PDB file of C-alpha atoms in Angstrom:
ATOM      1  CA  MET P   1      11.889  41.350  39.361  1.00 74.00           C
ATOM      2  CA  ASP P   2      12.015  40.875  35.579  1.00 82.00           C
ATOM      3  CA  ILE P   3      13.321  37.326  35.948  1.00 89.00           C
ATOM      4  CA  ASN P   4      10.681  36.486  38.571  1.00 90.00           C
ATOM      5  CA  ILE P   5       7.945  37.661  36.227  1.00 91.00           C
ATOM      6  CA  LEU P   6       9.363  35.476  33.457  1.00 91.00           C
ATOM      7  CA  LEU P   7       9.463  32.504  35.821  1.00 91.00           C
ATOM      8  CA  GLY P   8       5.789  33.127  36.542  1.00 90.00           C
ATOM      9  CA  PHE P   9       5.010  33.197  32.795  1.00 87.00           C
ATOM     10  CA  GLN P  10       7.058  30.020  32.375  1.00 88.00           C
ATOM     11  CA  GLU P  11       5.167  28.182  35.093  1.00 90.00           C
ATOM     12  CA  PHE P  12       1.862  29.292  33.585  1.00 87.00           C
ATOM     13  CA  ARG P  13       3.002  28.315  30.049  1.00 90.00           C
ATOM     14  CA  ASN P  14       4.062  24.870  31.181  1.00 87.00           C
ATOM     15  CA  GLY P  15       0.812  24.369  33.061  1.00 87.00           C
ATOM     16  CA  ILE P  16      -2.682  25.571  32.238  1.00 82.00           C
ATOM     17  CA  GLY P  17      -1.353  28.166  29.780  1.00 74.00           C
ATOM     18  CA  SER P  18       0.008  25.562  27.361  1.00 81.00           C
ATOM     19  CA  CYS P  19      -3.110  25.972  25.218  1.00 85.00           C
ATOM     20  CA  LEU P  20      -1.984  29.554  24.499  1.00 88.00           C
ATOM     21  CA  THR P  21       1.490  28.639  23.252  1.00 91.00           C
ATOM     22  CA  ALA P  22       0.475  28.160  19.611  1.00 90.00           C
ATOM     23  CA  PHE P  23      -1.425  31.461  19.638  1.00 93.00           C
ATOM     24  CA  MET P  24       1.453  33.366  21.207  1.00 93.00           C
ATOM     25  CA  THR P  25       3.888  31.799  18.744  1.00 93.00           C
ATOM     26  CA  LYS P  26       1.763  33.114  15.872  1.00 93.00           C
ATOM     27  CA  MET P  27       1.586  36.573  17.471  1.00 94.00           C
ATOM     28  CA  SER P  28       5.363  36.555  17.827  1.00 94.00           C
ATOM     29  CA  TYR P  29       5.739  35.580  14.162  1.00 93.00           C
ATOM     30  CA  ILE P  30       3.666  38.616  13.119  1.00 94.00           C
ATOM     31  CA  GLY P  31       6.275  40.790  14.841  1.00 93.00           C
ATOM     32  CA  GLU P  32       9.276  39.334  13.007  1.00 92.00           C
ATOM     33  CA  MET P  33      11.296  41.712  10.820  1.00 90.00           C
ATOM     34  CA  ASN P  34      10.568  40.150   7.450  1.00 89.00           C
ATOM     35  CA  THR P  35       6.870  39.687   8.236  1.00 92.00           C
ATOM     36  CA  VAL P  36       6.503  43.377   9.105  1.00 94.00           C
ATOM     37  CA  LEU P  37       8.407  44.373   5.961  1.00 94.00           C
ATOM     38  CA  ILE P  38       6.047  42.319   3.771  1.00 94.00           C
ATOM     39  CA  PHE P  39       2.956  43.826   5.420  1.00 94.00           C
ATOM     40  CA  THR P  40       4.219  47.370   5.019  1.00 96.00           C
ATOM     41  CA  ALA P  41       5.293  46.721   1.418  1.00 96.00           C
ATOM     42  CA  LEU P  42       1.795  45.525   0.488  1.00 95.00           C
ATOM     43  CA  ILE P  43       0.241  48.613   2.059  1.00 96.00           C
ATOM     44  CA  TYR P  44       2.727  50.823   0.189  1.00 97.00           C
ATOM     45  CA  TRP P  45       2.164  49.150  -3.202  1.00 96.00           C
ATOM     46  CA  CYS P  46      -1.536  48.348  -3.102  1.00 95.00           C
ATOM     47  CA  VAL P  47      -3.469  50.232  -0.404  1.00 95.00           C
ATOM     48  CA  SER P  48      -2.092  53.694   0.411  1.00 95.00           C
ATOM     49  CA  LYS P  49       1.247  55.014  -0.793  1.00 96.00           C
ATOM     50  CA  LYS P  50       1.128  57.824   1.792  1.00 96.00           C
ATOM     51  CA  PHE P  51       0.409  55.558   4.754  1.00 96.00           C
ATOM     52  CA  GLY P  52       2.823  52.922   3.471  1.00 97.00           C
ATOM     53  CA  THR P  53       5.604  55.507   3.205  1.00 97.00           C
ATOM     54  CA  TYR P  54       4.953  56.518   6.808  1.00 97.00           C
ATOM     55  CA  LEU P  55       5.124  52.884   7.966  1.00 97.00           C
ATOM     56  CA  LEU P  56       8.257  52.075   5.963  1.00 97.00           C
ATOM     57  CA  MET P  57      10.076  55.200   7.110  1.00 97.00           C
ATOM     58  CA  GLY P  58       9.058  54.659  10.724  1.00 97.00           C
ATOM     59  CA  TRP P  59      10.002  50.993  10.677  1.00 97.00           C
ATOM     60  CA  SER P  60      13.397  51.786   9.116  1.00 97.00           C
ATOM     61  CA  GLY P  61      14.018  54.341  11.854  1.00 96.00           C
ATOM     62  CA  ASN P  62      12.922  51.832  14.468  1.00 96.00           C
ATOM     63  CA  ARG P  63      15.419  49.268  13.199  1.00 96.00           C
ATOM     64  CA  ILE P  64      18.240  51.832  13.508  1.00 97.00           C
ATOM     65  CA  VAL P  65      17.190  52.840  17.033  1.00 97.00           C
ATOM     66  CA  ASN P  66      16.750  49.221  18.113  1.00 96.00           C
ATOM     67  CA  GLY P  67      20.144  48.231  16.732  1.00 95.00           C
ATOM     68  CA  LEU P  68      21.854  51.178  18.387  1.00 96.00           C
ATOM     69  CA  LEU P  69      20.261  50.503  21.768  1.00 96.00           C
ATOM     70  CA  LYS P  70      21.023  46.777  21.632  1.00 95.00           C
ATOM     71  CA  VAL P  71      24.746  47.142  20.964  1.00 95.00           C
ATOM     72  CA  SER P  72      24.995  49.979  23.491  1.00 95.00           C
ATOM     73  CA  ALA P  73      23.277  48.197  26.398  1.00 94.00           C
ATOM     74  CA  CYS P  74      24.585  44.683  25.547  1.00 94.00           C
ATOM     75  CA  VAL P  75      21.996  43.003  27.791  1.00 93.00           C
ATOM     76  CA  TYR P  76      22.140  39.209  27.680  1.00 92.00           C
ATOM     77  CA  ARG P  77      19.069  37.128  26.923  1.00 93.00           C
ATOM     78  CA  PRO P  78      17.058  35.948  29.971  1.00 93.00           C
ATOM     79  CA  TRP P  79      18.185  32.302  29.817  1.00 90.00           C
ATOM     80  CA  ILE P  80      21.821  33.424  29.824  1.00 90.00           C
ATOM     81  CA  ARG P  81      21.249  35.663  32.821  1.00 89.00           C
ATOM     82  CA  ASP P  82      19.381  32.939  34.732  1.00 89.00           C
ATOM     83  CA  PRO P  83      19.514  29.225  33.809  1.00 89.00           C
ATOM     84  CA  ARG P  84      16.078  28.694  35.374  1.00 91.00           C
ATOM     85  CA  ILE P  85      14.580  30.419  32.327  1.00 92.00           C
ATOM     86  CA  ILE P  86      13.794  27.825  29.664  1.00 90.00           C
ATOM     87  CA  PRO P  87      12.327  29.563  26.588  1.00 91.00           C
ATOM     88  CA  ASP P  88       9.912  27.952  24.178  1.00 87.00           C
ATOM     89  CA  SER P  89      12.087  26.093  21.674  1.00 83.00           C
ATOM     90  CA  ASP P  90      10.266  27.429  18.598  1.00 85.00           C
ATOM     91  CA  ALA P  91      10.826  31.032  19.715  1.00 85.00           C
ATOM     92  CA  LEU P  92      14.595  30.683  19.961  1.00 83.00           C
ATOM     93  CA  ALA P  93      15.150  30.845  16.187  1.00 79.00           C
ATOM     94  CA  ALA P  94      13.936  34.459  16.037  1.00 78.00           C
ATOM     95  CA  ALA P  95      15.641  35.479  19.294  1.00 81.00           C
ATOM     96  CA  THR P  96      18.674  37.072  17.645  1.00 81.00           C
ATOM     97  CA  GLY P  97      20.889  39.840  18.967  1.00 83.00           C
ATOM     98  CA  TYR P  98      21.048  41.180  22.489  1.00 90.00           C
ATOM     99  CA  SER P  99      17.899  41.282  24.601  1.00 92.00           C
ATOM    100  CA  PHE P 100      17.286  44.993  25.308  1.00 93.00           C
ATOM    101  CA  PRO P 101      15.099  46.401  23.866  1.00 95.00           C
ATOM    102  CA  SER P 102      12.823  43.872  22.199  1.00 95.00           C
ATOM    103  CA  GLY P 103      13.023  44.065  18.397  1.00 93.00           C
ATOM    104  CA  HIS P 104       9.652  42.343  18.005  1.00 94.00           C
ATOM    105  CA  SER P 105       8.062  44.956  20.266  1.00 96.00           C
ATOM    106  CA  MET P 106       9.559  47.789  18.218  1.00 96.00           C
ATOM    107  CA  ASN P 107       8.407  46.102  15.002  1.00 95.00           C
ATOM    108  CA  ALA P 108       4.915  45.808  16.460  1.00 96.00           C
ATOM    109  CA  ALA P 109       5.025  49.455  17.535  1.00 95.00           C
ATOM    110  CA  ALA P 110       6.030  50.451  13.999  1.00 94.00           C
ATOM    111  CA  LEU P 111       3.354  48.578  12.052  1.00 94.00           C
ATOM    112  CA  PHE P 112       0.456  48.304  14.484  1.00 95.00           C
ATOM    113  CA  GLY P 113       1.298  51.023  17.002  1.00 95.00           C
ATOM    114  CA  GLY P 114       2.026  53.346  14.072  1.00 94.00           C
ATOM    115  CA  GLY P 115      -1.552  52.860  12.949  1.00 94.00           C
ATOM    116  CA  ALA P 116      -2.975  53.092  16.469  1.00 95.00           C
ATOM    117  CA  ILE P 117      -1.638  56.645  16.944  1.00 95.00           C
ATOM    118  CA  ARG P 118      -3.073  57.951  13.651  1.00 93.00           C
ATOM    119  CA  ARG P 119      -6.264  59.830  14.475  1.00 90.00           C
ATOM    120  CA  GLU P 120      -7.501  59.748  10.885  1.00 90.00           C
ATOM    121  CA  LEU P 121      -8.128  56.002  11.238  1.00 92.00           C
ATOM    122  CA  PRO P 122     -11.435  54.761  12.738  1.00 94.00           C
ATOM    123  CA  ARG P 123     -11.328  54.441  16.521  1.00 94.00           C
ATOM    124  CA  PHE P 124     -12.247  50.750  16.497  1.00 94.00           C
ATOM    125  CA  LEU P 125      -9.409  49.977  14.067  1.00 95.00           C
ATOM    126  CA  ARG P 126      -6.956  51.943  16.191  1.00 95.00           C
ATOM    127  CA  VAL P 127      -7.953  49.951  19.291  1.00 96.00           C
ATOM    128  CA  VAL P 128      -7.511  46.655  17.427  1.00 96.00           C
ATOM    129  CA  LEU P 129      -4.096  47.710  16.096  1.00 96.00           C
ATOM    130  CA  GLY P 130      -2.984  48.776  19.568  1.00 96.00           C
ATOM    131  CA  LEU P 131      -4.166  45.460  21.030  1.00 96.00           C
ATOM    132  CA  ILE P 132      -2.198  43.505  18.407  1.00 96.00           C
ATOM    133  CA  ALA P 133       0.946  45.480  19.230  1.00 96.00           C
ATOM    134  CA  VAL P 134       0.555  44.700  22.937  1.00 96.00           C
ATOM    135  CA  LEU P 135      -0.102  41.001  22.277  1.00 96.00           C
ATOM    136  CA  ILE P 136       3.010  40.720  20.095  1.00 97.00           C
ATOM    137  CA  ALA P 137       5.089  42.298  22.851  1.00 96.00           C
ATOM    138  CA  LEU P 138       3.547  40.083  25.566  1.00 95.00           C
ATOM    139  CA  SER P 139       4.176  36.996  23.446  1.00 95.00           C
ATOM    140  CA  ARG P 140       7.913  37.576  23.878  1.00 94.00           C
ATOM    141  CA  ASN P 141       7.503  37.400  27.688  1.00 94.00           C
ATOM    142  CA  PHE P 142       5.170  34.423  27.471  1.00 93.00           C
ATOM    143  CA  LEU P 143       7.661  32.503  25.295  1.00 93.00           C
ATOM    144  CA  GLY P 144      10.549  33.394  27.615  1.00 92.00           C
ATOM    145  CA  VAL P 145      12.814  35.239  25.175  1.00 93.00           C
ATOM    146  CA  HIS P 146      12.475  38.793  26.555  1.00 94.00           C
ATOM    147  CA  THR P 147      11.933  40.427  29.933  1.00 94.00           C
ATOM    148  CA  PRO P 148       9.105  42.895  30.703  1.00 95.00           C
ATOM    149  CA  GLN P 149      11.676  45.711  30.677  1.00 95.00           C
ATOM    150  CA  ASP P 150      12.695  44.717  27.140  1.00 96.00           C
ATOM    151  CA  ILE P 151       9.165  44.889  25.765  1.00 96.00           C
ATOM    152  CA  LEU P 152       8.077  48.019  27.629  1.00 96.00           C
ATOM    153  CA  VAL P 153      11.056  50.015  26.394  1.00 96.00           C
ATOM    154  CA  GLY P 154      10.624  48.489  22.927  1.00 96.00           C
ATOM    155  CA  LEU P 155       6.978  49.528  22.692  1.00 96.00           C
ATOM    156  CA  GLY P 156       7.635  52.993  24.108  1.00 96.00           C
ATOM    157  CA  ALA P 157      10.640  53.708  21.897  1.00 97.00           C
ATOM    158  CA  GLY P 158       8.849  52.293  18.850  1.00 97.00           C
ATOM    159  CA  VAL P 159       5.770  54.481  19.263  1.00 97.00           C
ATOM    160  CA  LEU P 160       7.976  57.517  19.884  1.00 97.00           C
ATOM    161  CA  VAL P 161       9.835  56.888  16.618  1.00 97.00           C
ATOM    162  CA  MET P 162       6.514  56.588  14.754  1.00 97.00           C
ATOM    163  CA  TRP P 163       5.290  59.879  16.257  1.00 97.00           C
ATOM    164  CA  LEU P 164       8.514  61.604  15.208  1.00 97.00           C
ATOM    165  CA  THR P 165       8.204  60.043  11.744  1.00 97.00           C
ATOM    166  CA  ALA P 166       4.731  61.517  11.328  1.00 97.00           C
ATOM    167  CA  LYS P 167       6.088  64.937  12.305  1.00 97.00           C
ATOM    168  CA  LEU P 168       9.007  64.593   9.880  1.00 97.00           C
ATOM    169  CA  LEU P 169       6.757  63.625   6.963  1.00 97.00           C
ATOM    170  CA  ALA P 170       4.431  66.549   7.708  1.00 96.00           C
ATOM    171  CA  TRP P 171       7.462  68.867   7.592  1.00 97.00           C
ATOM    172  CA  ILE P 172       8.635  67.316   4.313  1.00 97.00           C
ATOM    173  CA  ASN P 173       5.175  67.872   2.825  1.00 95.00           C
ATOM    174  CA  ARG P 174       5.607  71.587   3.596  1.00 96.00           C
ATOM    175  CA  HIS P 175       9.193  71.579   2.299  1.00 96.00           C
ATOM    176  CA  PRO P 176       9.324  68.904  -0.448  1.00 95.00           C
ATOM    177  CA  GLU P 177      12.681  70.133  -1.702  1.00 94.00           C
ATOM    178  CA  LYS P 178      14.271  69.020   1.588  1.00 95.00           C
ATOM    179  CA  ASP P 179      13.887  65.300   0.861  1.00 96.00           C
ATOM    180  CA  ILE P 180      17.492  64.943  -0.298  1.00 97.00           C
ATOM    181  CA  ALA P 181      18.747  66.657   2.862  1.00 96.00           C
ATOM    182  CA  VAL P 182      16.680  64.233   4.964  1.00 97.00           C
ATOM    183  CA  MET P 183      18.056  61.309   2.953  1.00 97.00           C
ATOM    184  CA  CYS P 184      21.658  62.441   3.434  1.00 97.00           C
ATOM    185  CA  ALA P 185      21.171  62.993   7.157  1.00 97.00           C
ATOM    186  CA  GLY P 186      19.548  59.564   7.542  1.00 97.00           C
ATOM    187  CA  ILE P 187      22.295  57.812   5.591  1.00 97.00           C
ATOM    188  CA  GLY P 188      24.925  59.641   7.641  1.00 97.00           C
ATOM    189  CA  ILE P 189      23.310  58.485  10.894  1.00 97.00           C
ATOM    190  CA  SER P 190      23.006  54.925   9.558  1.00 97.00           C
ATOM    191  CA  VAL P 191      26.685  54.782   8.564  1.00 97.00           C
ATOM    192  CA  ALA P 192      27.675  56.160  11.969  1.00 97.00           C
ATOM    193  CA  VAL P 193      25.604  53.478  13.725  1.00 97.00           C
ATOM    194  CA  ALA P 194      27.182  50.759  11.556  1.00 96.00           C
ATOM    195  CA  ALA P 195      30.685  52.041  12.337  1.00 96.00           C
ATOM    196  CA  TYR P 196      29.875  52.223  16.039  1.00 96.00           C
ATOM    197  CA  ALA P 197      28.563  48.636  16.056  1.00 95.00           C
ATOM    198  CA  ALA P 198      31.598  47.387  14.145  1.00 93.00           C
ATOM    199  CA  LEU P 199      34.263  49.180  16.182  1.00 93.00           C
ATOM    200  CA  LYS P 200      32.969  49.198  19.768  1.00 93.00           C
ATOM    201  CA  SER P 201      34.070  46.671  22.347  1.00 91.00           C
ATOM    202  CA  TYR P 202      31.628  44.035  23.621  1.00 92.00           C
ATOM    203  CA  PRO P 203      31.390  42.168  26.936  1.00 90.00           C
ATOM    204  CA  VAL P 204      33.509  39.018  27.094  1.00 88.00           C
ATOM    205  CA  ASP P 205      32.093  36.566  29.649  1.00 86.00           C
ATOM    206  CA  TYR P 206      32.625  32.820  29.915  1.00 85.00           C
ATOM    207  CA  ASP P 207      30.678  30.002  31.511  1.00 79.00           C
ATOM    208  CA  ALA P 208      32.104  27.511  34.002  1.00 79.00           C
ATOM    209  CA  ALA P 209      33.453  25.377  31.147  1.00 81.00           C
ATOM    210  CA  GLY P 210      35.344  28.319  29.676  1.00 82.00           C
ATOM    211  CA  LYS P 211      32.959  28.757  26.744  1.00 86.00           C
ATOM    212  CA  LEU P 212      32.181  32.295  25.533  1.00 86.00           C
ATOM    213  CA  LEU P 213      28.628  33.116  26.604  1.00 84.00           C
ATOM    214  CA  VAL P 214      27.832  35.646  23.885  1.00 87.00           C
ATOM    215  CA  ASP P 215      29.747  36.654  20.763  1.00 87.00           C
ATOM    216  CA  GLY P 216      29.270  40.422  20.515  1.00 84.00           C
ATOM    217  CA  ALA P 217      30.171  40.519  16.815  1.00 82.00           C
ATOM    218  CA  LYS P 218      27.317  38.129  16.038  1.00 85.00           C
ATOM    219  CA  MET P 219      24.928  40.076  18.235  1.00 87.00           C
ATOM    220  CA  ALA P 220      25.600  43.186  16.125  1.00 90.00           C
ATOM    221  CA  ASN P 221      24.189  41.473  13.019  1.00 90.00           C
ATOM    222  CA  ASP P 222      20.678  42.857  13.655  1.00 90.00           C
ATOM    223  CA  THR P 223      22.176  46.353  13.776  1.00 95.00           C
ATOM    224  CA  PHE P 224      23.742  45.900  10.345  1.00 95.00           C
ATOM    225  CA  LYS P 225      20.416  44.631   9.009  1.00 95.00           C
ATOM    226  CA  GLY P 226      18.728  47.810  10.227  1.00 96.00           C
ATOM    227  CA  VAL P 227      21.388  49.987   8.614  1.00 97.00           C
ATOM    228  CA  GLY P 228      20.952  48.229   5.259  1.00 96.00           C
ATOM    229  CA  TRP P 229      17.176  48.524   5.390  1.00 97.00           C
ATOM    230  CA  CYS P 230      17.296  52.190   6.397  1.00 97.00           C
ATOM    231  CA  ILE P 231      19.709  53.208   3.622  1.00 98.00           C
ATOM    232  CA  GLY P 232      17.700  51.183   1.100  1.00 97.00           C
ATOM    233  CA  PHE P 233      14.517  52.946   2.170  1.00 98.00           C
ATOM    234  CA  LEU P 234      15.979  56.454   2.075  1.00 98.00           C
ATOM    235  CA  LEU P 235      17.535  56.105  -1.373  1.00 98.00           C
ATOM    236  CA  GLY P 236      14.506  54.324  -2.831  1.00 97.00           C
ATOM    237  CA  TRP P 237      12.098  56.834  -1.283  1.00 98.00           C
ATOM    238  CA  VAL P 238      13.835  59.869  -2.802  1.00 97.00           C
ATOM    239  CA  LEU P 239      14.252  58.241  -6.224  1.00 97.00           C
ATOM    240  CA  GLU P 240      10.586  57.240  -6.269  1.00 97.00           C
ATOM    241  CA  ARG P 241       9.457  60.729  -5.212  1.00 95.00           C
ATOM    242  CA  ARG P 242      11.528  62.463  -7.850  1.00 94.00           C
ATOM    243  CA  TYR P 243      11.476  60.099 -10.817  1.00 94.00           C
ATOM    244  CA  VAL P 244       8.520  57.695 -10.505  1.00 94.00           C
ATOM    245  CA  GLY P 245       5.542  59.051  -8.558  1.00 91.00           C
ATOM    246  CA  PHE P 246       3.338  55.950  -8.686  1.00 93.00           C
ATOM    247  CA  SER P 247      -0.209  56.041  -7.281  1.00 93.00           C
ATOM    248  CA  THR P 248      -2.403  53.701  -5.233  1.00 93.00           C
ATOM    249  CA  ASP P 249      -5.629  55.268  -6.547  1.00 93.00           C
ATOM    250  CA  ILE P 250      -6.260  52.217  -8.712  1.00 92.00           C
ATOM    251  CA  PRO P 251      -8.995  49.607  -9.368  1.00 91.00           C
ATOM    252  CA  MET P 252      -9.215  46.507  -7.189  1.00 92.00           C
ATOM    253  CA  MET P 253      -8.018  44.204  -9.961  1.00 91.00           C
ATOM    254  CA  THR P 254      -4.883  46.307 -10.384  1.00 91.00           C
ATOM    255  CA  ARG P 255      -4.277  46.095  -6.641  1.00 92.00           C
ATOM    256  CA  MET P 256      -4.481  42.315  -6.788  1.00 93.00           C
ATOM    257  CA  THR P 257      -2.108  42.204  -9.746  1.00 92.00           C
ATOM    258  CA  ARG P 258       0.397  44.394  -7.902  1.00 93.00           C
ATOM    259  CA  LEU P 259       0.113  42.275  -4.765  1.00 92.00           C
ATOM    260  CA  THR P 260       0.752  39.020  -6.638  1.00 94.00           C
ATOM    261  CA  ALA P 261       3.592  40.313  -8.815  1.00 92.00           C
ATOM    262  CA  GLY P 262       5.219  42.235  -5.963  1.00 93.00           C
ATOM    263  CA  LEU P 263       5.190  39.227  -3.617  1.00 92.00           C
ATOM    264  CA  LEU P 264       6.504  36.837  -6.259  1.00 93.00           C
ATOM    265  CA  GLY P 265       9.329  39.245  -7.007  1.00 92.00           C
ATOM    266  CA  TYR P 266      10.026  39.761  -3.308  1.00 91.00           C
ATOM    267  CA  TYR P 267      10.409  36.047  -2.689  1.00 89.00           C
ATOM    268  CA  ALA P 268      12.530  35.634  -5.817  1.00 90.00           C
ATOM    269  CA  VAL P 269      14.859  38.384  -4.582  1.00 89.00           C
ATOM    270  CA  SER P 270      14.910  37.116  -0.982  1.00 87.00           C
ATOM    271  CA  LEU P 271      15.273  33.406  -1.691  1.00 85.00           C
ATOM    272  CA  ILE P 272      17.469  33.415  -4.797  1.00 86.00           C
ATOM    273  CA  LEU P 273      19.335  36.685  -5.295  1.00 82.00           C
ATOM    274  CA  LEU P 274      20.124  37.670  -1.728  1.00 82.00           C
ATOM    275  CA  PRO P 275      21.674  34.327  -0.702  1.00 85.00           C
ATOM    276  CA  LEU P 276      24.054  34.710  -3.658  1.00 83.00           C
ATOM    277  CA  PHE P 277      25.076  38.169  -2.421  1.00 80.00           C
ATOM    278  CA  LYS P 278      25.436  36.881   1.131  1.00 79.00           C
ATOM    279  CA  SER P 279      27.658  33.977   0.081  1.00 81.00           C
ATOM    280  CA  GLY P 280      29.836  36.246  -2.043  1.00 82.00           C
ATOM    281  CA  ILE P 281      30.221  38.962   0.597  1.00 84.00           C
ATOM    282  CA  PRO P 282      30.452  37.420   4.080  1.00 81.00           C
ATOM    283  CA  GLY P 283      30.091  39.262   7.353  1.00 85.00           C
ATOM    284  CA  ALA P 284      28.631  42.707   7.977  1.00 86.00           C
ATOM    285  CA  GLY P 285      29.109  43.825   4.353  1.00 88.00           C
ATOM    286  CA  GLY P 286      26.941  40.997   3.066  1.00 90.00           C
ATOM    287  CA  THR P 287      24.255  41.690   5.662  1.00 91.00           C
ATOM    288  CA  LEU P 288      24.184  45.394   4.776  1.00 92.00           C
ATOM    289  CA  LEU P 289      23.993  44.711   1.043  1.00 92.00           C
ATOM    290  CA  THR P 290      21.256  42.090   1.202  1.00 93.00           C
ATOM    291  CA  CYS P 291      19.010  44.211   3.420  1.00 94.00           C
ATOM    292  CA  PHE P 292      19.673  47.277   1.244  1.00 96.00           C
ATOM    293  CA  VAL P 293      18.620  45.387  -1.889  1.00 94.00           C
ATOM    294  CA  GLN P 294      15.538  44.002  -0.146  1.00 94.00           C
ATOM    295  CA  MET P 295      14.301  47.456   0.886  1.00 96.00           C
ATOM    296  CA  PHE P 296      15.335  49.144  -2.362  1.00 97.00           C
ATOM    297  CA  TYR P 297      13.252  46.555  -4.208  1.00 96.00           C
ATOM    298  CA  VAL P 298      10.235  47.467  -2.068  1.00 97.00           C
ATOM    299  CA  THR P 299      10.538  51.255  -2.205  1.00 97.00           C
ATOM    300  CA  PHE P 300      11.831  51.865  -5.733  1.00 97.00           C
ATOM    301  CA  LEU P 301      12.112  48.872  -8.051  1.00 95.00           C
ATOM    302  CA  VAL P 302       8.495  47.710  -7.669  1.00 96.00           C
ATOM    303  CA  PRO P 303       7.052  51.246  -8.092  1.00 95.00           C
ATOM    304  CA  PHE P 304       9.328  51.767 -11.109  1.00 94.00           C
ATOM    305  CA  CYS P 305       8.097  48.550 -12.732  1.00 92.00           C
ATOM    306  CA  ILE P 306       4.498  49.386 -11.789  1.00 90.00           C
ATOM    307  CA  ASN P 307       4.670  52.719 -13.583  1.00 87.00           C
ATOM    308  CA  HIS P 308       6.403  51.262 -16.627  1.00 84.00           C
ATOM    309  CA  LEU P 309       4.047  48.300 -17.059  1.00 82.00           C
ATOM    310  CA  GLU P 310       0.749  49.889 -16.059  1.00 81.00           C
ATOM    311  CA  HIS P 311       1.257  52.967 -18.250  1.00 71.00           C
ATOM    312  CA  LYS P 312       2.784  51.163 -21.217  1.00 58.00           C
ATOM    313  CA  PRO P 313       0.700  52.105 -24.273  1.00 51.00           C
ATOM    314  CA  ALA P 314      -1.195  49.251 -25.919  1.00 43.00           C
ATOM    315  CA  ALA P 315       0.331  47.907 -29.138  1.00 42.00           C
TER     316      ALA P 315
END
């Protein structure tokens, strides 16, 4: 049934639905991992530290859950399962890892679904956020890179993780001294997931020409990314809580300064520093390190610099 639904989307996309392809491509881009990380970082630095922490923690947890489910189920992408599926060519670049569940859908559930389930937000805003999450998930069906099952499980699992994250943060607020215990437990789970992804066996199937259909080791790369991001968040979160304590109760001009400086630094780290790490440490180790540094920059290094520079006494 999943494949038949995708064939229906494909026929629509190639016919009268072609005018929607650009829109759906943009919706899909909003759900990419690095796009979601940038959005959540800006909220954390400039809008609401509390809400940003919730989004970053929930998204980090979502990446771990998504990576674990993908390497456990090992479901091939739709076009591998059925050659009649011809995905949109622009969407293929972001279609990494195994198919089930959809990473874009879980990203959307983290950022937009995470806001939609927060009752303290205005109802209209919650409806809009929920609609964006659904559109991002549907874009993956429309573009032919995920099945309906992939996106439904992705959305459901993603929202569940965000609900559990809210409960965990409420518990930590009542027991602030337990943050290190939470960090250690999270890092332990992350390391276990990385070891599982590295050591488990993967399906080995070949096409008629004898070519390997899917390289399981490459498919596990998204799992290692999630582990790096999660460990980077947990360590940066505890260090910021205990030794920095920056605030987002600031004037608008300060928000704009933070946004500009934070983004410039983020791109400098991502485009210059991380490729050097990746080239020096190939494989899973390089992936883990680069994603760790990326998230640690967001959760600790920027807040540390913010506090140092904004509270530096005038000469």
